[in-house]
CSV table of C-alpha atoms in Angstrom, one decimal:
chain,number,residue,atom,x,y,z
A,31,MET,CA,0.1,0.0,0.0
A,32,LYS,CA,1.3,3.5,-0.9
A,33,LYS,CA,2.0,5.6,2.1
A,34,TYR,CA,2.3,9.4,2.2
A,35,TYR,CA,4.1,11.7,4.6
A,36,SER,CA,4.1,15.2,5.3
A,37,PRO,CA,6.9,17.3,6.0
A,38,THR,CA,6.9,16.7,9.8
A,39,GLN,CA,6.1,13.4,9.4
A,40,ALA,CA,9.0,12.9,6.7
A,41,PHE,CA,11.8,14.4,8.9
A,42,ALA,CA,10.7,12.1,12.0
A,43,PHE,CA,10.8,9.0,9.7
A,44,LEU,CA,14.1,10.0,8.1
A,45,ALA,CA,15.8,11.1,11.2
A,46,ILE,CA,14.7,7.2,12.2
A,47,LEU,CA,15.7,5.7,9.3
A,48,PHE,CA,19.3,7.4,9.4
A,49,TRP,CA,19.5,6.0,12.8
A,50,VAL,CA,18.7,2.6,12.1
A,51,SER,CA,20.8,2.5,8.9
A,52,ALA,CA,23.9,3.8,10.7
A,53,CYS,CA,23.5,1.2,13.3
A,54,ASN,CA,22.6,-1.9,11.3
A,55,GLY,CA,24.7,-0.9,7.5
A,56,PRO,CA,23.2,-0.7,4.2
A,57,ALA,CA,19.2,-1.6,4.1
A,58,ALA,CA,18.9,-2.1,0.7
A,59,LYS,CA,19.7,-5.8,0.3
A,60,ASP,CA,15.8,-7.1,0.3
A,61,LEU,CA,13.8,-6.2,-2.8
A,62,PRO,CA,9.9,-5.4,-2.0
A,63,ALA,CA,8.0,-8.2,-1.9
A,64,GLU,CA,4.4,-6.4,-1.9
A,65,GLN,CA,2.3,-6.9,-4.9
A,66,ALA,CA,5.5,-6.8,-7.1
A,67,GLY,CA,4.2,-6.9,-11.0
A,68,GLU,CA,5.2,-10.0,-13.1
A,69,SER,CA,8.3,-9.1,-15.3
A,70,ASN,CA,10.4,-12.1,-15.5
A,71,LYS,CA,9.1,-13.9,-18.5
A,72,VAL,CA,12.2,-15.7,-20.1
A,73,ALA,CA,12.8,-15.4,-23.9
A,74,ASP,CA,15.6,-16.0,-25.8
A,75,GLY,CA,16.9,-17.9,-23.2
A,76,HIS,CA,17.3,-15.2,-20.5
A,77,PRO,CA,14.9,-12.7,-18.4
A,78,LYS,CA,13.7,-9.8,-19.9
A,79,LEU,CA,12.1,-6.5,-18.8
A,80,ILE,CA,8.8,-6.4,-20.0
A,81,LYS,CA,6.8,-3.2,-20.7
A,82,THR,CA,2.8,-3.4,-20.6
A,83,ILE,CA,2.0,0.2,-20.4
A,84,GLY,CA,1.3,2.5,-22.9
A,85,ASN,CA,2.4,3.0,-26.6
A,86,PRO,CA,5.5,0.5,-27.5
A,87,ARG,CA,7.0,3.4,-29.3
A,88,TYR,CA,7.1,5.9,-26.3
A,89,GLY,CA,9.1,6.0,-23.1
A,90,ASN,CA,12.5,5.3,-22.1
A,91,VAL,CA,14.7,3.5,-20.0
A,92,ASN,CA,15.8,6.9,-18.2
A,93,CYS,CA,18.1,5.7,-15.3
A,94,ILE,CA,20.0,2.5,-14.0
A,95,LEU,CA,21.6,2.0,-10.7
A,96,GLN,CA,23.5,-0.8,-9.2
A,97,ASP,CA,23.0,-1.0,-5.5
A,98,LYS,CA,25.4,-2.1,-2.9
A,99,ALA,CA,23.7,-5.5,-2.5
A,100,GLY,CA,24.2,-6.3,-6.0
A,101,ASN,CA,20.7,-5.8,-7.5
A,102,LEU,CA,19.9,-3.4,-10.8
A,103,TRP,CA,17.3,-0.7,-10.8
A,104,PHE,CA,16.0,0.8,-14.0
A,105,GLY,CA,14.0,3.6,-14.0
A,106,THR,CA,11.2,4.1,-17.0
A,107,THR,CA,8.6,6.7,-18.6
A,108,GLU,CA,5.2,5.3,-17.5
A,109,ASN,CA,6.3,1.7,-16.8
A,110,GLY,CA,7.7,2.2,-13.3
A,111,LEU,CA,10.6,0.6,-11.6
A,112,TYR,CA,12.1,-2.5,-12.6
A,113,ALA,CA,14.7,-4.6,-10.2
A,114,TYR,CA,16.9,-7.5,-11.7
A,115,ASP,CA,18.5,-9.6,-9.0
A,116,GLY,CA,20.2,-11.4,-11.8
A,117,LYS,CA,17.8,-13.8,-12.0
A,118,SER,CA,14.3,-12.0,-12.8
A,119,PHE,CA,13.0,-8.6,-13.0
A,120,ARG,CA,10.5,-7.4,-11.0
A,121,GLN,CA,8.1,-4.1,-11.5
A,122,PHE,CA,7.1,-1.8,-9.3
A,123,LEU,CA,4.1,0.6,-9.8
A,124,VAL,CA,2.2,3.2,-8.3
A,125,ALA,CA,0.0,0.2,-6.7
A,126,ASP,CA,3.1,-0.8,-4.9
A,127,GLY,CA,3.7,2.8,-3.3
A,128,LEU,CA,5.6,4.5,-5.9
A,129,ASN,CA,4.2,8.0,-6.2
A,130,SER,CA,4.4,7.8,-10.0
A,131,ASN,CA,4.8,5.3,-12.7
A,132,SER,CA,7.5,7.7,-14.8
A,133,ILE,CA,11.2,7.5,-13.0
A,134,ASN,CA,13.5,10.3,-13.6
A,135,ASP,CA,16.5,9.4,-11.2
A,136,ILE,CA,17.5,6.8,-8.6
A,137,LEU,CA,20.4,7.3,-5.9
A,138,GLU,CA,21.7,5.0,-3.5
A,139,ASP,CA,22.8,7.1,-0.4
A,140,LYS,CA,25.6,6.4,1.8
A,141,ASP,CA,23.4,4.4,4.6
A,142,GLY,CA,21.9,2.3,1.7
A,143,ASN,CA,18.8,3.8,1.0
A,144,ILE,CA,17.4,4.3,-2.2
A,145,TRP,CA,16.1,7.6,-3.0
A,146,ILE,CA,13.6,7.8,-6.3
A,147,GLY,CA,13.0,11.0,-8.3
A,148,THR,CA,9.5,10.8,-10.0
A,149,LYS,CA,7.6,12.8,-12.2
A,150,ASP,CA,5.5,13.6,-9.1
A,151,GLY,CA,8.3,14.1,-6.5
A,152,ILE,CA,10.6,12.1,-4.3
A,153,CYS,CA,10.0,8.2,-2.9
A,154,LEU,CA,12.1,6.7,-0.7
A,155,TYR,CA,12.9,3.0,-0.3
A,156,ASN,CA,14.2,1.6,3.2
A,157,GLY,CA,14.7,-1.9,2.0
A,158,LYS,CA,11.4,-3.0,3.2
A,159,LYS,CA,9.0,-0.7,1.5
A,160,PHE,CA,8.4,2.8,-0.7
A,161,VAL,CA,7.6,6.0,1.4
A,162,GLU,CA,6.5,9.4,-0.6
A,163,ILE,CA,8.3,12.3,0.8
A,164,GLN,CA,7.1,15.4,-0.2
A,165,ILE,CA,10.0,18.7,-0.3
A,166,PRO,CA,8.2,21.6,1.2
A,167,LEU,CA,7.7,24.2,-1.1
A,168,PRO,CA,8.1,28.2,-0.4
A,169,LYS,CA,4.8,29.9,-0.5
A,170,ASN,CA,5.7,32.3,-2.8
A,171,LEU,CA,6.7,29.8,-5.8
A,172,SER,CA,4.4,30.8,-8.7
A,173,LEU,CA,2.8,28.3,-11.0
A,174,ASN,CA,5.2,26.7,-14.0
A,175,LYS,CA,4.1,28.6,-17.0
A,176,ASN,CA,4.7,25.8,-19.5
A,177,LYS,CA,1.6,24.0,-19.1
A,178,PHE,CA,3.7,20.3,-20.0
A,179,TYR,CA,5.8,21.1,-16.4
A,180,GLN,CA,3.1,21.8,-14.0
A,181,THR,CA,4.1,18.5,-12.2
A,182,HIS,CA,6.7,18.2,-9.5
A,183,SER,CA,9.2,16.4,-11.2
A,184,VAL,CA,12.6,15.5,-9.5
A,185,TYR,CA,15.2,15.3,-12.4
A,186,ASP,CA,18.1,14.5,-10.6
A,187,ILE,CA,19.5,13.6,-7.3
A,188,MET,CA,23.3,13.6,-5.7
A,189,GLN,CA,24.7,13.4,-2.2
A,190,ASP,CA,27.9,15.5,-1.7
A,191,LYS,CA,30.9,15.2,0.5
A,192,ALA,CA,29.4,16.4,3.4
A,193,ASN,CA,26.5,13.5,2.9
A,194,LYS,CA,24.3,16.5,1.9
A,195,LEU,CA,21.2,15.3,-0.7
A,196,TRP,CA,20.9,18.0,-3.4
A,197,PHE,CA,17.6,17.6,-5.9
A,198,ALA,CA,17.6,19.3,-9.1
A,199,THR,CA,13.4,19.6,-9.4
A,200,ILE,CA,10.8,21.4,-11.7
A,201,ASP,CA,10.6,23.7,-8.7
A,202,GLY,CA,14.3,24.8,-8.0
A,203,ILE,CA,16.9,22.9,-6.1
A,204,TYR,CA,16.6,21.9,-2.9
A,205,VAL,CA,19.1,20.6,-0.3
A,206,TYR,CA,18.5,17.8,2.2
A,207,ASP,CA,20.5,17.7,5.8
A,208,GLY,CA,19.4,14.9,7.3
A,209,LYS,CA,16.4,16.9,9.1
A,210,SER,CA,15.0,19.6,6.7
A,211,PHE,CA,15.1,20.7,3.1
A,212,THR,CA,16.4,24.1,2.2
A,213,PRO,CA,15.8,25.7,-0.7
A,214,PHE,CA,19.0,26.8,-2.6
A,215,ILE,CA,18.2,30.1,-4.8
A,216,LEU,CA,20.5,31.4,-6.8
A,217,ASP,CA,20.4,35.4,-7.3
A,218,GLU,CA,18.7,36.2,-10.6
A,219,ALA,CA,20.8,39.3,-10.6
A,220,ALA,CA,24.1,37.9,-10.0
A,221,SER,CA,23.7,34.3,-12.0
A,222,GLY,CA,21.8,35.0,-15.2
A,223,ILE,CA,18.0,33.4,-15.2
A,224,LEU,CA,18.7,30.5,-12.8
A,225,THR,CA,15.8,31.0,-10.0
A,226,ASN,CA,14.0,29.0,-7.7
A,227,ASN,CA,11.3,28.3,-10.3
A,228,ASP,CA,13.5,27.2,-13.5
A,229,LYS,CA,15.0,24.2,-14.3
A,230,ALA,CA,18.4,22.8,-13.3
A,231,GLU,CA,17.9,19.3,-14.7
A,232,ARG,CA,21.6,17.9,-13.7
A,233,ILE,CA,23.6,18.3,-10.6
A,234,PHE,CA,27.2,17.1,-10.3
A,235,GLU,CA,30.0,17.5,-7.4
A,236,ASP,CA,33.9,17.3,-8.5
A,237,LYS,CA,36.3,16.3,-6.9
A,238,ALA,CA,37.2,19.5,-5.6
A,239,GLY,CA,33.7,19.6,-3.8
A,240,ASN,CA,32.5,22.2,-6.4
A,241,ILE,CA,28.6,21.9,-7.2
A,242,TRP,CA,27.5,22.1,-11.0
A,243,PHE,CA,24.4,22.6,-12.3
A,244,GLY,CA,22.8,22.9,-15.6
A,245,GLY,CA,19.5,22.7,-17.6
A,246,ARG,CA,17.7,23.2,-20.8
A,247,THR,CA,16.2,26.8,-20.3
A,248,ASN,CA,19.8,28.4,-19.3
A,249,LYS,CA,22.9,29.4,-21.0
A,250,GLY,CA,26.3,27.8,-20.2
A,251,VAL,CA,26.8,26.3,-16.8
A,252,TYR,CA,26.8,27.0,-13.4
A,253,ARG,CA,29.3,26.1,-10.7
A,254,TYR,CA,29.0,26.9,-6.8
A,255,ASP,CA,32.2,27.0,-4.8
A,256,GLY,CA,30.4,27.0,-1.8
A,257,LYS,CA,30.4,30.5,-1.4
A,258,ALA,CA,29.3,32.1,-4.9
A,259,VAL,CA,27.8,30.9,-7.9
A,260,THR,CA,29.8,31.6,-11.3
A,261,ASN,CA,28.0,31.1,-14.6
A,262,LEU,CA,30.4,29.8,-17.6
A,263,LYS,CA,29.7,30.7,-21.0
A,264,LEU,CA,29.4,27.9,-23.3
A,265,LYS,CA,30.2,27.6,-27.2
A,266,GLU,CA,27.5,27.0,-29.2
A,267,LEU,CA,26.4,23.4,-30.5
A,268,PHE,CA,24.1,22.4,-33.3
A,269,GLN,CA,21.9,20.3,-33.3
A,270,ASP,CA,20.9,17.8,-36.3
A,271,GLY,CA,17.6,18.9,-38.5
A,272,PRO,CA,16.5,20.4,-41.2
A,273,LYS,CA,17.7,23.5,-39.6
A,274,PRO,CA,20.3,23.0,-37.2
A,275,LYS,CA,19.4,24.4,-33.8
A,276,ALA,CA,21.6,25.8,-31.7
A,277,HIS,CA,22.5,25.0,-28.2
A,278,ASN,CA,24.7,26.9,-25.4
A,279,TRP,CA,23.3,25.2,-22.1
A,280,ALA,CA,24.9,22.1,-20.8
A,281,TRP,CA,24.3,19.2,-18.5
A,282,PRO,CA,27.3,18.4,-16.2
A,283,GLN,CA,28.3,14.5,-16.4
A,284,LEU,CA,31.4,13.3,-14.8
A,285,GLN,CA,34.8,14.1,-13.7
A,286,ASP,CA,37.5,11.7,-15.5
A,287,LYS,CA,40.5,10.2,-14.0
A,288,ALA,CA,42.4,13.0,-15.5
A,289,GLY,CA,40.3,15.8,-13.7
A,290,ASN,CA,38.1,16.9,-16.7
A,291,ILE,CA,34.6,17.2,-16.7
A,292,TRP,CA,32.3,16.4,-19.1
A,293,PHE,CA,28.7,18.3,-20.1
A,294,SER,CA,26.6,17.7,-22.8
A,295,ASN,CA,23.5,19.2,-24.8
A,296,TRP,CA,21.6,18.2,-27.7
A,297,GLY,CA,24.6,19.4,-30.2
A,298,GLY,CA,27.2,17.4,-28.6
A,299,ALA,CA,29.8,17.4,-25.4
A,300,TYR,CA,32.1,19.8,-24.0
A,301,ARG,CA,35.3,18.9,-21.9
A,302,TYR,CA,36.6,21.4,-19.0
A,303,ASP,CA,40.3,21.1,-18.0
A,304,GLY,CA,39.8,24.1,-15.1
A,305,LYS,CA,40.5,26.6,-17.7
A,306,SER,CA,38.8,26.0,-21.3
A,307,PHE,CA,36.0,24.4,-22.8
A,308,VAL,CA,36.8,22.2,-25.6
A,309,SER,CA,33.8,21.0,-27.7
A,310,PHE,CA,33.0,17.5,-30.0
A,311,THR,CA,30.3,17.2,-31.9
A,312,LYS,CA,29.1,14.4,-34.1
A,313,GLU,CA,31.5,15.9,-36.6
A,314,ASP,CA,34.3,14.5,-34.6
A,315,GLY,CA,32.6,11.2,-33.8
A,316,MET,CA,29.4,12.2,-31.2
A,317,PRO,CA,26.0,10.5,-31.3
A,318,GLY,CA,24.3,13.4,-32.0
A,319,ALA,CA,21.9,14.9,-29.0
A,320,VAL,CA,24.2,13.4,-26.3
A,321,THR,CA,22.1,12.6,-22.9
A,322,ARG,CA,24.7,10.3,-20.9
A,323,ILE,CA,28.4,10.5,-20.5
A,324,ILE,CA,30.2,7.4,-18.5
A,325,GLU,CA,33.5,6.6,-17.8
A,326,ASP,CA,34.8,2.9,-17.7
A,327,LYS,CA,37.3,1.1,-15.5
A,328,LYS,CA,39.9,1.4,-18.2
A,329,GLY,CA,39.4,5.3,-18.4
A,330,ASN,CA,37.3,5.0,-21.9
A,331,ILE,CA,34.6,7.7,-22.0
A,332,TRP,CA,31.3,6.3,-23.1
A,333,PHE,CA,28.8,8.9,-25.0
A,334,GLY,CA,24.8,7.9,-25.3
A,335,GLY,CA,23.0,9.8,-27.2
A,336,ALA,CA,20.4,9.8,-30.5
A,337,THR,CA,22.4,8.0,-32.9
A,338,GLY,CA,23.6,5.0,-30.3
A,339,LEU,CA,26.8,4.9,-28.3
A,340,SER,CA,30.1,6.3,-28.8
A,341,ARG,CA,33.5,5.1,-27.0
A,342,TYR,CA,36.3,7.4,-26.9
A,343,ASP,CA,40.0,6.7,-26.0
A,344,GLY,CA,41.2,9.6,-25.8
A,345,LYS,CA,42.4,9.5,-29.3
A,346,ILE,CA,39.3,7.9,-31.2
A,347,PHE,CA,35.7,7.5,-31.3
A,348,THR,CA,34.1,4.1,-31.8
A,349,PRO,CA,30.3,4.0,-32.7
A,350,PHE,CA,28.0,1.8,-32.0
A,351,THR,CA,24.5,2.0,-33.5
A,352,LYS,CA,21.7,0.0,-35.2
A,353,LYS,CA,23.8,-2.0,-37.4
A,354,ASP,CA,25.6,-3.1,-34.3
A,355,GLY,CA,22.4,-4.5,-32.6
A,356,LEU,CA,21.3,-1.8,-30.6
A,357,ILE,CA,18.0,-1.5,-32.6
A,358,ASN,CA,16.8,1.5,-30.4
A,359,PRO,CA,19.4,3.4,-30.8
A,360,TRP,CA,18.8,6.5,-28.9
A,361,VAL,CA,20.5,6.1,-25.5
A,362,TRP,CA,18.8,7.7,-22.1
A,363,SER,CA,21.2,5.4,-19.7
A,364,ILE,CA,24.7,3.4,-19.4
A,365,LEU,CA,26.3,1.6,-16.6
A,366,GLU,CA,29.3,-0.7,-16.6
A,367,GLY,CA,28.7,-4.0,-15.4
A,368,THR,CA,31.2,-6.4,-14.9
A,369,SER,CA,33.5,-8.4,-17.6
A,370,GLU,CA,33.7,-5.4,-19.8
A,371,SER,CA,29.9,-5.5,-20.2
A,372,PHE,CA,27.5,-2.0,-20.2
A,373,TRP,CA,23.6,-2.0,-19.7
A,374,VAL,CA,22.3,0.2,-22.1
A,375,GLY,CA,18.8,1.8,-21.6
A,376,THR,CA,17.2,3.7,-24.7
A,377,ARG,CA,14.0,5.1,-26.3
A,378,GLU,CA,11.0,2.9,-26.7
A,379,THR,CA,12.0,1.6,-23.1
A,380,GLY,CA,14.2,-0.3,-24.8
A,381,LEU,CA,17.2,-2.1,-22.3
A,382,TYR,CA,20.6,-3.8,-23.8
A,383,LEU,CA,23.4,-5.7,-22.5
A,384,TYR,CA,26.4,-5.2,-24.3
A,385,ASP,CA,28.8,-7.8,-23.7
A,386,GLY,CA,32.0,-6.6,-25.5
A,387,GLU,CA,31.0,-8.0,-29.0
A,388,LYS,CA,27.2,-7.7,-29.5
A,389,PHE,CA,23.9,-6.0,-28.1
A,390,ILE,CA,21.4,-9.0,-26.4
A,391,ALA,CA,18.2,-7.1,-26.2
A,392,TYR,CA,16.9,-7.7,-22.5
A,393,SER,CA,13.5,-6.0,-23.3
A,394,GLU,CA,10.1,-7.0,-24.6
A,395,TYR,CA,6.8,-5.1,-25.5
A,396,LYS,CA,3.5,-7.4,-24.5
A,397,ARG,CA,0.2,-6.1,-24.1
């Protein structure tokens, strides 16, 4: 059964939860058992994530997480959350305690609790059940003027070095210190157009402790050093199309082993060495619009985007597209697995495992 907590109840619950987790270690060991949807039908000799809701051509596998216990979690559009224990997939929907069937991001905190950012806010999985957590919004927060964004979407969740949780939401940026949520307001006069009712869609902390923000309604990227916010401008990159569209916003993605910070937008990617930005586009080997960037154990940088995957070894780009078996090539999520394998989530709620030689489909649509 779905449970809802008011801000006061939520804070009391979380305080107890964090205390219990600190005493007993990671909580995310067992997958929830209450009314889990069947998603473990075996086809082609291995289990598959079964999509059952909505148009087969609509929706993404937006995010992938491997928890401390080794379970894989996949967040989707419309089809809820899937958990994979290496033997079978299990689907969890609103009926199982989620506050929405559209999942944007998943994070396991340092205590083993799993935070789920959805179209309608936050859900917390404490090892046994899902609990809805409400961020208390400022009273003066105005309604978003775009009718398609009049929800309480949580786009991205990040835990910083001080163990504070940062939430990038449609209603602004919020920081949770273990007791309460605090709006992180960026001064409009000092920092351009990023305010408490705009979209910072991605948050990232670098090794020096700087917090980076980026979203599609803003120019450049924003860096918070603990005292002040700096807006760094970017070169325009052009999105493919009959009339190529220019983009100078960016999502912060990762800091590689060499210390470079990588960003992406619909025109390609940027690499920042602490002094200047270098841009990469489809002509260099980018998969068009870039949605996800990861670094593997060998130091290769992987880019997922509109036309598939691209692997960069520091010298050359190697593309992986539909001809390589990536049937739904628009990539939204990537996770490195074991033995040089990679999980890849795509449009049409597609899920693939790349075993180093070929892409194996791990998803299927059934009415």
